[in-house]
Amino acid sequence: EVQLVESGGGLVQAGGSLRLSCAASGFSFDDYVIGWFRQAPGKEREGVSCISSSDGSTYYADSVKGRFTISSDNAKNTVYLQMNNLKPEDTAVYVCAAGRYGYCLGPFMNYWGKGTLVTVSS
């Protein structure tokens, strides 16, 4: 059974930090792009950051460049998203996803987690 289990969300003040974790199981982790997407109320889903488990290449949305860092521990089949200098506009449900097609885009992701809520207060 494929599972993507997110953890690490919560409430933080603007300027603060959180680290999200995505633990994956049930598929060949090394063959996938693993990424984080977010959706705020009334807004479209946004691809935040992705990492290739095979070569470590990364993608960041312009809105988070310089503040967020994605990393992968292939031994643990876990991807992390370190979020620093958080802003109220980062408030959203953050969902982990995995895709075999090499693109950090929602339609190309095969598996999705249930999400974790990040709330940034001003």
Coordinates of N, CA, C and O in Angstrom, one line a residue:
E1 N 0.8 -1.2 0.0 CA 0.0 0.0 0.0 C 0.9 1.3 0.0 O 1.8 1.4 0.8
V2 N 0.6 2.1 -0.9 CA 1.4 3.4 -1.0 C 0.9 4.4 0.1 O -0.3 4.5 0.3
Q3 N 1.9 4.9 0.8 CA 1.5 5.9 1.8 C 2.5 7.1 1.7 O 3.7 6.9 1.6
L4 N 2.0 8.3 1.9 CA 2.8 9.5 2.0 C 2.2 10.2 3.3 O 1.0 10.6 3.3
V5 N 3.0 10.2 4.3 CA 2.5 10.7 5.6 C 3.2 12.0 6.0 O 4.4 11.9 6.2
E6 N 2.5 13.1 6.0 CA 3.1 14.4 6.4 C 3.0 14.6 7.9 O 2.1 14.2 8.6
S7 N 4.0 15.4 8.3 CA 4.0 15.8 9.7 C 4.8 17.1 9.8 O 5.5 17.5 8.9
G8 N 4.6 17.8 10.9 CA 5.4 19.0 11.2 C 4.7 20.3 11.0 O 5.2 21.4 11.3
G9 N 3.4 20.3 10.6 CA 2.7 21.6 10.5 C 2.3 22.1 11.8 O 2.5 21.5 12.9
G10 N 1.8 23.3 11.8 CA 1.4 23.9 13.1 C 1.2 25.4 12.9 O 1.2 26.0 11.8
L11 N 1.1 26.1 14.1 CA 0.9 27.6 14.1 C 2.3 28.2 14.5 O 2.9 27.8 15.5
V12 N 2.6 29.2 13.7 CA 3.9 29.9 14.0 C 3.7 31.4 13.7 O 2.9 31.7 12.8
Q13 N 4.5 32.2 14.3 CA 4.4 33.6 14.0 C 5.2 34.0 12.8 O 6.2 33.3 12.4
A14 N 4.8 35.1 12.2 CA 5.6 35.5 11.0 C 7.1 35.7 11.4 O 7.4 36.2 12.5
G15 N 7.9 35.2 10.5 CA 9.4 35.3 10.7 C 9.9 34.0 11.3 O 11.1 33.8 11.4
G16 N 9.0 33.1 11.8 CA 9.4 31.9 12.4 C 9.7 30.8 11.4 O 9.7 31.0 10.2
S17 N 10.0 29.6 11.9 CA 10.3 28.4 11.1 C 9.6 27.2 11.4 O 9.1 27.0 12.6
L18 N 9.4 26.3 10.4 CA 8.8 25.0 10.7 C 9.6 24.1 9.7 O 10.1 24.5 8.7
R19 N 9.6 22.8 10.1 CA 10.1 21.8 9.2 C 9.1 20.7 9.0 O 8.6 20.1 10.0
L20 N 8.7 20.5 7.8 CA 7.7 19.5 7.4 C 8.5 18.2 7.0 O 9.5 18.3 6.4
S21 N 7.9 17.1 7.3 CA 8.4 15.8 6.9 C 7.4 15.0 6.1 O 6.2 15.1 6.4
C22 N 7.9 14.3 5.2 CA 7.0 13.4 4.4 C 7.6 12.0 4.3 O 8.6 11.8 3.7
A23 N 7.0 11.1 5.0 CA 7.5 9.7 5.1 C 6.8 8.9 4.0 O 5.5 8.8 4.0
A24 N 7.5 8.3 3.1 CA 6.9 7.5 2.0 C 7.1 6.0 2.2 O 8.2 5.6 2.7
S25 N 6.2 5.3 1.7 CA 6.3 3.8 1.7 C 5.4 3.2 0.6 O 4.5 3.9 0.1
G26 N 5.7 2.0 0.2 CA 4.9 1.3 -0.7 C 5.2 1.5 -2.2 O 4.5 1.0 -3.1
F27 N 6.3 2.3 -2.5 CA 6.8 2.4 -3.9 C 8.3 2.6 -3.9 O 8.9 2.9 -2.8
S28 N 8.9 2.6 -5.0 CA 10.3 2.7 -5.2 C 10.7 4.1 -5.1 O 10.7 4.8 -6.1
F29 N 11.0 4.6 -3.9 CA 11.3 6.0 -3.6 C 12.3 6.6 -4.6 O 12.2 7.7 -5.0
D30 N 13.4 5.8 -4.9 CA 14.5 6.4 -5.7 C 14.1 6.7 -7.1 O 14.8 7.4 -7.8
D31 N 12.9 6.2 -7.6 CA 12.5 6.5 -9.0 C 11.6 7.6 -9.1 O 11.1 7.9 -10.2
Y32 N 11.3 8.4 -8.0 CA 10.3 9.4 -8.0 C 10.8 10.8 -7.7 O 11.8 11.0 -7.1
V33 N 10.1 11.7 -8.3 CA 10.1 13.1 -7.8 C 9.2 13.3 -6.6 O 8.0 12.9 -6.7
I34 N 9.7 13.8 -5.5 CA 8.8 14.0 -4.3 C 8.7 15.5 -4.1 O 9.7 16.2 -4.2
G35 N 7.5 15.9 -3.9 CA 7.3 17.4 -3.8 C 6.3 17.8 -2.8 O 5.5 17.0 -2.2
W36 N 6.3 19.1 -2.5 CA 5.3 19.7 -1.7 C 4.4 20.7 -2.5 O 5.0 21.5 -3.2
F37 N 3.2 20.5 -2.3 CA 2.2 21.4 -2.9 C 1.4 22.1 -1.7 O 1.3 21.5 -0.7
R38 N 0.8 23.2 -2.0 CA 0.0 23.9 -1.0 C -1.2 24.5 -1.6 O -1.2 24.8 -2.7
Q39 N -2.2 24.5 -0.7 CA -3.5 25.1 -1.1 C -4.1 25.9 0.0 O -4.3 25.4 1.1
A40 N -4.2 27.2 -0.2 CA -4.8 28.1 0.7 C -6.3 28.2 0.4 O -6.7 28.0 -0.8
P41 N -7.2 28.6 1.4 CA -8.6 28.8 1.1 C -8.8 29.8 0.0 O -8.3 30.9 0.0
G42 N -9.6 29.3 -1.0 CA -10.0 30.2 -2.1 C -8.9 30.4 -3.1 O -9.1 31.2 -4.1
K43 N -7.8 29.7 -3.0 CA -6.7 29.8 -4.0 C -6.5 28.4 -4.7 O -6.8 27.4 -4.1
E44 N -5.8 28.5 -5.8 CA -5.5 27.3 -6.5 C -4.3 26.6 -5.9 O -3.5 27.3 -5.2
R45 N -4.2 25.3 -6.1 CA -3.1 24.6 -5.6 C -1.8 25.1 -6.2 O -1.8 25.3 -7.4
E46 N -0.7 25.2 -5.4 CA 0.6 25.7 -5.9 C 1.7 24.7 -5.6 O 1.8 24.1 -4.5
G47 N 2.5 24.4 -6.6 CA 3.7 23.6 -6.4 C 4.7 24.4 -5.7 O 5.1 25.5 -6.2
V48 N 5.1 24.0 -4.5 CA 6.1 24.8 -3.7 C 7.5 24.4 -4.0 O 8.4 25.2 -4.2
S49 N 7.8 23.1 -3.9 CA 9.2 22.6 -4.0 C 9.1 21.1 -4.3 O 8.3 20.4 -3.8
C50 N 10.1 20.7 -5.1 CA 10.2 19.2 -5.4 C 11.7 18.9 -5.4 O 12.6 19.7 -5.6
I51 N 11.9 17.6 -5.2 CA 13.3 17.0 -5.3 C 13.3 15.7 -6.0 O 12.3 14.9 -5.8
S52 N 14.3 15.5 -6.8 CA 14.4 14.2 -7.5 C 15.2 13.3 -6.6 O 16.3 13.6 -6.2
S53 N 14.6 12.1 -6.2 CA 15.2 11.2 -5.3 C 16.4 10.5 -6.0 O 17.3 10.0 -5.3
S54 N 16.5 10.6 -7.3 CA 17.6 9.9 -8.0 C 18.8 10.7 -8.1 O 19.9 10.3 -7.9
D55 N 18.7 12.0 -8.4 CA 19.8 12.9 -8.6 C 19.9 14.1 -7.7 O 20.9 14.9 -7.8
G56 N 18.9 14.3 -6.9 CA 18.9 15.4 -5.9 C 18.6 16.7 -6.5 O 18.6 17.7 -5.8
S57 N 18.2 16.8 -7.8 CA 17.9 18.1 -8.3 C 16.6 18.7 -7.7 O 15.7 17.9 -7.3
T58 N 16.5 20.0 -7.6 CA 15.4 20.6 -6.8 C 14.8 21.7 -7.7 O 15.3 22.2 -8.6
Y59 N 13.5 21.9 -7.3 CA 12.7 23.0 -7.8 C 12.1 23.8 -6.7 O 11.7 23.2 -5.7
Y60 N 12.0 25.1 -6.9 CA 11.4 26.0 -5.9 C 10.5 27.0 -6.6 O 10.9 27.5 -7.6
A61 N 9.3 27.2 -6.1 CA 8.5 28.3 -6.6 C 9.1 29.6 -6.2 O 9.8 29.7 -5.2
D62 N 8.9 30.6 -7.1 CA 9.6 31.9 -6.8 C 9.2 32.5 -5.5 O 10.0 33.1 -4.8
S63 N 8.0 32.2 -5.1 CA 7.5 32.7 -3.8 C 8.2 32.2 -2.6 O 8.1 32.8 -1.5
V64 N 8.9 31.1 -2.7 CA 9.6 30.5 -1.5 C 11.1 30.5 -1.7 O 11.8 30.1 -0.7
K65 N 11.6 30.8 -2.8 CA 13.1 30.8 -3.0 C 13.8 31.6 -2.0 O 13.4 32.7 -1.7
G66 N 14.9 31.0 -1.5 CA 15.7 31.7 -0.4 C 15.1 31.6 1.0 O 15.8 31.9 1.9
R67 N 13.9 31.0 1.1 CA 13.3 30.8 2.4 C 13.1 29.4 2.7 O 13.2 29.0 3.9
F68 N 12.8 28.6 1.8 CA 12.5 27.2 2.0 C 13.6 26.3 1.4 O 14.2 26.7 0.4
T69 N 13.9 25.2 2.0 CA 14.9 24.2 1.5 C 14.3 22.8 1.6 O 13.8 22.4 2.7
I70 N 14.4 22.1 0.5 CA 13.9 20.8 0.4 C 15.1 19.8 0.5 O 16.1 20.1 -0.1
S71 N 14.9 18.7 1.2 CA 16.0 17.7 1.2 C 15.4 16.3 1.3 O 14.2 16.2 1.6
S72 N 16.2 15.4 1.1 CA 15.7 14.0 1.0 C 16.7 13.1 1.8 O 17.9 13.2 1.6
D73 N 16.2 12.2 2.6 CA 17.0 11.1 3.2 C 16.5 9.8 2.6 O 15.5 9.2 3.0
N74 N 17.2 9.4 1.6 CA 16.7 8.2 0.8 C 16.8 6.9 1.7 O 16.0 6.0 1.5
A75 N 17.7 6.9 2.7 CA 17.7 5.7 3.6 C 16.4 5.6 4.4 O 16.0 4.5 4.8
K76 N 15.8 6.7 4.7 CA 14.6 6.7 5.5 C 13.3 6.9 4.6 O 12.2 7.0 5.1
N77 N 13.5 7.1 3.3 CA 12.4 7.3 2.4 C 11.6 8.5 2.9 O 10.3 8.5 2.9
T78 N 12.3 9.6 3.2 CA 11.6 10.7 3.8 C 12.2 12.0 3.1 O 13.4 12.1 2.9
V79 N 11.3 12.9 2.9 CA 11.6 14.2 2.3 C 11.2 15.3 3.3 O 10.2 15.2 4.0
Y80 N 12.1 16.3 3.4 CA 11.9 17.4 4.4 C 11.7 18.7 3.7 O 12.3 18.9 2.6
L81 N 10.9 19.6 4.3 CA 10.8 20.9 3.8 C 11.1 21.9 5.0 O 10.2 22.0 5.8
Q82 N 12.3 22.5 5.0 CA 12.6 23.5 6.0 C 12.1 24.8 5.5 O 12.5 25.3 4.5
M83 N 11.2 25.4 6.3 CA 10.6 26.7 6.0 C 11.0 27.7 7.0 O 10.7 27.6 8.2
N84 N 11.8 28.7 6.5 CA 12.3 29.8 7.3 C 11.6 31.1 6.9 O 11.1 31.2 5.8
N85 N 11.7 32.1 7.8 CA 11.1 33.4 7.5 C 9.7 33.3 7.0 O 9.4 33.9 6.0
L86 N 8.9 32.6 7.7 CA 7.5 32.3 7.2 C 6.7 33.6 7.2 O 6.9 34.5 8.1
K87 N 5.8 33.7 6.2 CA 5.0 34.9 6.1 C 3.5 34.4 6.2 O 3.2 33.3 5.9
P88 N 2.6 35.4 6.5 CA 1.2 35.0 6.6 C 0.7 34.4 5.3 O -0.2 33.5 5.3
E89 N 1.2 34.8 4.2 CA 0.8 34.3 2.9 C 1.2 32.8 2.7 O 0.8 32.2 1.7
D90 N 2.1 32.3 3.5 CA 2.5 30.9 3.4 C 1.4 30.0 4.1 O 1.5 28.8 4.0
T91 N 0.4 30.6 4.7 CA -0.6 29.8 5.4 C -1.4 29.0 4.4 O -1.9 29.5 3.4
A92 N -1.4 27.6 4.6 CA -2.0 26.7 3.6 C -2.0 25.3 4.2 O -1.3 25.1 5.2
V93 N -2.7 24.4 3.5 CA -2.5 23.0 3.8 C -1.4 22.6 2.8 O -1.4 22.8 1.6
Y94 N -0.3 22.0 3.4 CA 0.8 21.5 2.6 C 0.7 20.0 2.4 O 0.5 19.2 3.4
V95 N 0.7 19.6 1.2 CA 0.5 18.2 0.8 C 1.8 17.6 0.1 O 2.3 18.3 -0.8
C96 N 2.2 16.5 0.5 CA 3.3 15.8 -0.1 C 2.8 14.9 -1.3 O 1.7 14.3 -1.2
A97 N 3.6 14.9 -2.3 CA 3.1 14.1 -3.5 C 4.4 13.5 -4.2 O 5.5 14.0 -4.0
A98 N 4.1 12.4 -4.9 CA 5.2 11.7 -5.6 C 4.8 11.4 -7.0 O 3.7 11.0 -7.3
G99 N 5.8 11.6 -7.9 CA 5.5 11.4 -9.3 C 6.6 10.7 -10.0 O 7.8 11.0 -9.7
R100 N 6.3 9.9 -11.0 CA 7.3 9.2 -11.8 C 7.8 9.9 -13.0 O 8.8 9.5 -13.6
Y101 N 7.2 11.0 -13.3 CA 7.4 11.6 -14.6 C 8.4 12.8 -14.6 O 8.6 13.4 -15.7
G102 N 9.0 13.1 -13.5 CA 10.1 14.0 -13.4 C 9.7 15.5 -13.4 O 10.5 16.4 -13.5
Y103 N 8.4 15.8 -13.3 CA 7.9 17.2 -13.3 C 7.3 17.5 -11.9 O 6.6 16.7 -11.3
C104 N 7.5 18.7 -11.5 CA 6.9 19.2 -10.2 C 5.6 19.9 -10.5 O 5.5 21.1 -10.3
L105 N 4.7 19.1 -11.1 CA 3.4 19.6 -11.5 C 2.3 18.7 -11.0 O 2.5 17.5 -11.1
G106 N 1.2 19.2 -10.5 CA 0.2 18.4 -9.9 C -0.3 17.2 -10.8 O -0.4 16.1 -10.4
P107 N -0.6 17.5 -12.1 CA -1.1 16.5 -13.0 C -0.1 15.3 -13.2 O -0.5 14.3 -13.7
F108 N 1.2 15.5 -12.9 CA 2.2 14.5 -13.1 C 2.5 13.7 -11.9 O 3.4 12.9 -11.9
M109 N 1.8 14.0 -10.8 CA 2.1 13.3 -9.5 C 1.1 12.1 -9.4 O -0.1 12.2 -9.7
N110 N 1.7 11.0 -9.0 CA 0.9 9.7 -9.0 C 0.3 9.5 -7.6 O -0.8 8.9 -7.5
Y111 N 1.0 9.9 -6.6 CA 0.5 9.7 -5.2 C 0.4 10.9 -4.4 O 1.3 11.8 -4.6
W112 N -0.5 11.0 -3.5 CA -0.7 12.2 -2.7 C -0.9 11.8 -1.2 O -1.6 10.8 -0.9
G113 N -0.4 12.7 -0.3 CA -0.7 12.5 1.1 C -1.9 13.2 1.4 O -2.6 13.8 0.6
K114 N -2.2 13.3 2.7 CA -3.5 13.9 3.2 C -3.3 15.4 3.6 O -4.2 16.1 3.7
G115 N -2.0 15.8 3.8 CA -1.7 17.2 4.1 C -1.5 17.5 5.5 O -2.0 16.8 6.4
T116 N -0.8 18.6 5.8 CA -0.7 19.1 7.1 C -0.8 20.6 7.0 O -0.4 21.3 6.1
L117 N -1.5 21.2 8.0 CA -1.9 22.6 8.0 C -0.7 23.5 8.6 O -0.2 23.2 9.7
V118 N -0.4 24.5 7.9 CA 0.6 25.5 8.3 C -0.1 26.8 8.4 O -0.7 27.3 7.5
T119 N -0.1 27.4 9.6 CA -0.7 28.7 9.9 C 0.3 29.6 10.4 O 1.0 29.4 11.4
V120 N 0.4 30.8 9.7 CA 1.4 31.8 10.0 C 0.7 33.0 10.4 O -0.1 33.6 9.6
S121 N 0.8 33.4 11.7 CA 0.1 34.6 12.2 C 1.0 35.8 12.0 O 2.2 35.8 12.1
S122 N 0.3 36.9 11.8 CA 1.0 38.2 11.6 C 1.3 38.9 12.9 O 0.8 38.6 14.0

